[in-house]
Each structure stands twice: as C-alpha cells, then as structure tokens.
XYZ file of C-alpha atoms in Angstrom:
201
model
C 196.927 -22.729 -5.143
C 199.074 -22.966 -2.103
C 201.423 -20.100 -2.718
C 202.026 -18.013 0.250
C 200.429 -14.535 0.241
C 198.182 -11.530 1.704
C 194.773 -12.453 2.025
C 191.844 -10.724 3.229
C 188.617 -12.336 4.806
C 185.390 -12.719 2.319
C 182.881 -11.816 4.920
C 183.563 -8.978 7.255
C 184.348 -9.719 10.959
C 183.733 -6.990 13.915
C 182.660 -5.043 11.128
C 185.822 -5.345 9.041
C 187.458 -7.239 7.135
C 190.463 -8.836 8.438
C 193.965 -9.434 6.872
C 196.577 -12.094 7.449
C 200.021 -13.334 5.838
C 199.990 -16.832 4.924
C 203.070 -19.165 3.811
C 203.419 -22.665 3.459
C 204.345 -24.788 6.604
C 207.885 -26.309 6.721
C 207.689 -30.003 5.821
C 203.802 -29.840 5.531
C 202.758 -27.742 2.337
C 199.239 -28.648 2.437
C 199.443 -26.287 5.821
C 199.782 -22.984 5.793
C 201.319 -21.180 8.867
C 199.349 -17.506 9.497
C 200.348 -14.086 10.872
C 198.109 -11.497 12.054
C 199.094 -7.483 11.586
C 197.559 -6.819 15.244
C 198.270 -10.189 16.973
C 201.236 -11.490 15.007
C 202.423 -14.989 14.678
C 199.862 -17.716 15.345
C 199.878 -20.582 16.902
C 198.076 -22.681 14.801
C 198.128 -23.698 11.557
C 195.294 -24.075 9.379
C 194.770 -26.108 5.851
C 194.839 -24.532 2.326
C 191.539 -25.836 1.261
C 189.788 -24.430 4.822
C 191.741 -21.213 4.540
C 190.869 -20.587 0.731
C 187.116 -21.042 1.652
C 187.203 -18.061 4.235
C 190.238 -15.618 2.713
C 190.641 -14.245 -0.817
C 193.881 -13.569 -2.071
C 195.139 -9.945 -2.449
C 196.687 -9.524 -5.703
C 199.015 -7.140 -5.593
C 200.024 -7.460 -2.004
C 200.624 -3.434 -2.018
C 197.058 -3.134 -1.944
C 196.464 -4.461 1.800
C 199.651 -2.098 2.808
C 197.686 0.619 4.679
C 195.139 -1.645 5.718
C 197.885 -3.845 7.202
C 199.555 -0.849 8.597
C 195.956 0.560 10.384
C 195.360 -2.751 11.760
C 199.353 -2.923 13.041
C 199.126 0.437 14.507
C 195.484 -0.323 16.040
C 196.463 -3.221 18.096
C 199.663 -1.306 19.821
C 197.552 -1.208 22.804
C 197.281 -3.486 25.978
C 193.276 -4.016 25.383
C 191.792 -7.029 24.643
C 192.802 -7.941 21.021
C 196.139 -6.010 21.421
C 199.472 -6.885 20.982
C 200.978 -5.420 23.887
C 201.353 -6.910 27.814
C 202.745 -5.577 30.453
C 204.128 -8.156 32.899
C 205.985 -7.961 36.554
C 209.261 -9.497 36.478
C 210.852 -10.694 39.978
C 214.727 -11.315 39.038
C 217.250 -12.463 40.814
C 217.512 -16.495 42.882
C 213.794 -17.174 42.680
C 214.088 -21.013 42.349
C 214.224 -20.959 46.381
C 211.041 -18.798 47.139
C 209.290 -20.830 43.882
C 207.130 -22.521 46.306
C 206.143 -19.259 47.896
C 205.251 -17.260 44.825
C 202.806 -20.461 43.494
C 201.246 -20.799 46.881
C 200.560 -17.050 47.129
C 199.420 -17.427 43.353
C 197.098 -20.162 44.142
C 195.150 -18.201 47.646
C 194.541 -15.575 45.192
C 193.238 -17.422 41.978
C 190.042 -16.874 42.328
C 190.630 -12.889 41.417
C 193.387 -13.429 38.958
C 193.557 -14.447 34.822
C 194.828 -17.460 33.877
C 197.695 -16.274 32.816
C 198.810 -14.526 36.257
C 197.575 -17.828 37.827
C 200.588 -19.446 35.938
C 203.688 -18.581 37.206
C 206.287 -19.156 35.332
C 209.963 -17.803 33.683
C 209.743 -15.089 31.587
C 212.772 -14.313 29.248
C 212.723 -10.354 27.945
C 214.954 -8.009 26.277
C 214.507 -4.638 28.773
C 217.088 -1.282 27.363
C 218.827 -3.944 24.949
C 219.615 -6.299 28.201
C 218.304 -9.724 28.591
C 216.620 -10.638 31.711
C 215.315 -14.202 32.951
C 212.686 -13.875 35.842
C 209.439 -15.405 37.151
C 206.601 -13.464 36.052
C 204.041 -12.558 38.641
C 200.572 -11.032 39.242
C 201.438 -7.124 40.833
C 198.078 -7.247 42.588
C 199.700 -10.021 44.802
C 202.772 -7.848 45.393
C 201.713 -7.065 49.063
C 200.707 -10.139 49.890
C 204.002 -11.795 48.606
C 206.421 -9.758 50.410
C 204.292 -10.545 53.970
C 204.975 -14.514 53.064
C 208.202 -13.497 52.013
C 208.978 -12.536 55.209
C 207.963 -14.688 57.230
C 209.655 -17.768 54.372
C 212.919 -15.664 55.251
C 212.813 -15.527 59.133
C 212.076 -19.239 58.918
C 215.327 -19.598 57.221
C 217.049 -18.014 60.066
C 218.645 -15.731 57.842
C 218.176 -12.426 60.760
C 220.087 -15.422 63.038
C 222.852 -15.761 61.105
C 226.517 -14.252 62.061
C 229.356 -13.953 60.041
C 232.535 -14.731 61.584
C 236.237 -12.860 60.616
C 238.896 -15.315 60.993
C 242.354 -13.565 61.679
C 244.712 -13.348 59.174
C 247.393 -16.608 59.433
C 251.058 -15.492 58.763
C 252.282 -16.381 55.253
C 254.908 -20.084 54.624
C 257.249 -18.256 52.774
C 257.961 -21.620 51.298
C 254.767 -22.225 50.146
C 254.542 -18.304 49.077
C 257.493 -19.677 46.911
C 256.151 -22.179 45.563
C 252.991 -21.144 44.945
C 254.670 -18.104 42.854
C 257.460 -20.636 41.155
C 256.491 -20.741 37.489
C 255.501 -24.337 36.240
C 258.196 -26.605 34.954
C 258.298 -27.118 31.090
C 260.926 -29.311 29.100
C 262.716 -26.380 28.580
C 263.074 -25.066 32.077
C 263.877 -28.814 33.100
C 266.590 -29.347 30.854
C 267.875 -25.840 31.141
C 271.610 -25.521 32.696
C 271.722 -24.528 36.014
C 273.062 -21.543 37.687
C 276.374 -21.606 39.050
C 274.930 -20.797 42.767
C 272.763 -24.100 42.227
C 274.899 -26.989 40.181
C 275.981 -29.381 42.097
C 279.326 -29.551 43.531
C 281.946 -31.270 41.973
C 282.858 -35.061 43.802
C-alpha cells in the first residue's frame, strides 16, 4: 500500500535499525518522498515497491517516537552523519571580489572538501535576521585577505581623493518654485487674491 507512514528498516544498518517518514510524492504517487530524523529531508525519491522491500511499516507510529527522538537528538552534531554545519559567511558587495574568492578557492583545492571548493551564496537566518553572503572555506581566510589586498590597491582605491565642492548660493526663485505646491484643478480654477488679479482695462 502506498499510504504515507513511519517505517523502520528490516535488516539493521551500523548496527541499528534505521527510521524514516515516508509520504507520497506530489503528482507521482507511485514515489514516495523520504525524511530522515538525523539528516532530514532527502533529496531523492525512491519507489513504493523498492522501499516496501527494505522498510516495514510501524503500526502505530507512536511506537518509533523515542527511537525517532534518539536518532534526532544523536545527529545534533557537526560529525559525519550529522545534521549540523558550520559555514563562514563573507557579507556585504562580494559580486566584485567573486573572482578573487574562486581563484583563492581553486590554489587551495587540493586541501579543501568539495563543498568549500564551491563557492557559492548562502542564504541564513542568524538572531532572527536574514543574511545573503558567499560562503567560504575559513582555512583560506589568511590567504584571502593578502589577495584582497593587493585586488584593492589595484583598484586604486588608497589613490582616490574626495573632493568638497563649496556650497553655491541658493535662486530664491527656484527655492520658490521648488517649494510651490503642485497645481491641481482646484488650485487652478481657484479665485485669485486681490494682490494678484489682474487689473481692471
């Protein structure tokens, strides 16, 4: 049957049996999309039929709670097979230095995971605040703010000189018109003041 459920692996795994959460796929039934207590959603799918041939149902669900919950609390870790990463986050206008951060990436790829190979943006929720950055390795730090450097003195930007114009004396016409309030039908139609209608022929 390809009801959506708790099921729990028939042969042991790592010397445990393993639990997942299965439910029928959006728009595909006959595939069944799978979350993990210590590794959460997954990426794949997998099909019924293959997926009833490894996992048993648990019937009643409450019976795989404080497995669920061990296996949840177990993987709160940053070890392999946990749930948790930390990541460096460099904020602020990276889309200049991009080239800078991949090329320091790259010299160093031969001591770094594949995922701190790939640098890329990062969106995270940090003290309820939502951040966009470009994640990068930290063992590169040093490295990355020598080329830094050097990208930023190529720039010119310890050249660069910023000129104060004085102050030009305010048009007190344009002062006056700039602070007249637009016209609307109303104001164009409205009478006059004595001081301004026009005199009589």
């Amino acid at each position: 049957r390809r009801g959506g459920g708790i099921f729990r692996s028939r042969r042991p795994q790592y010397g445990e049996h393993l639990l997942l959460l299965a439910l029928p796929k959006a728009r595909e039934p006959h595939m069944a999309v799978l979350t993990r207590p210590n590794t959460g959603l997954s990426l794949y799918e997998e099909a019924w039929t293959d997926l009833h041939r490894k996992y048993a149902r648990v019937l009643p669900p409450s019976a795989a709670e404080a497995d669920w919950t061990a296996a949840y609390n177990g993987a709160c870790n940053e070890r392999i097979g946990g749930r948790l990463t930390r990541i460096q986050l460099i904020t602020g206008s990276t889309l200049p230095m991009l080239p800078v951060l991949e090329e320091v990436a790259k010299k160093h790829s031969a001591n770094l995971t594949a995922r701190d190979r790939a640098v890329g943006a990062v969106r995270v929720i940090l003290d309820g605040r939502r951040l966009l950055g470009v994640r990068f390795a930290r063992s590169c730090m040093a490295d990355l703010k020598e080329e830094l450097l050097k990208w930023n003195l190529a720039r010119g930007a310890t050249h660069r000189k910023v000129e104060t114009e004085p102050a030009a004396p305010v048009d007190p016409k344009a002062l006056a018109r700039a602070l007249r309030p637009p016209a609307t039908i109303t104001s164009f139609f409205a009478a006059r003041p004595a001081s301004q209608a026009a005199a009589p022929a």
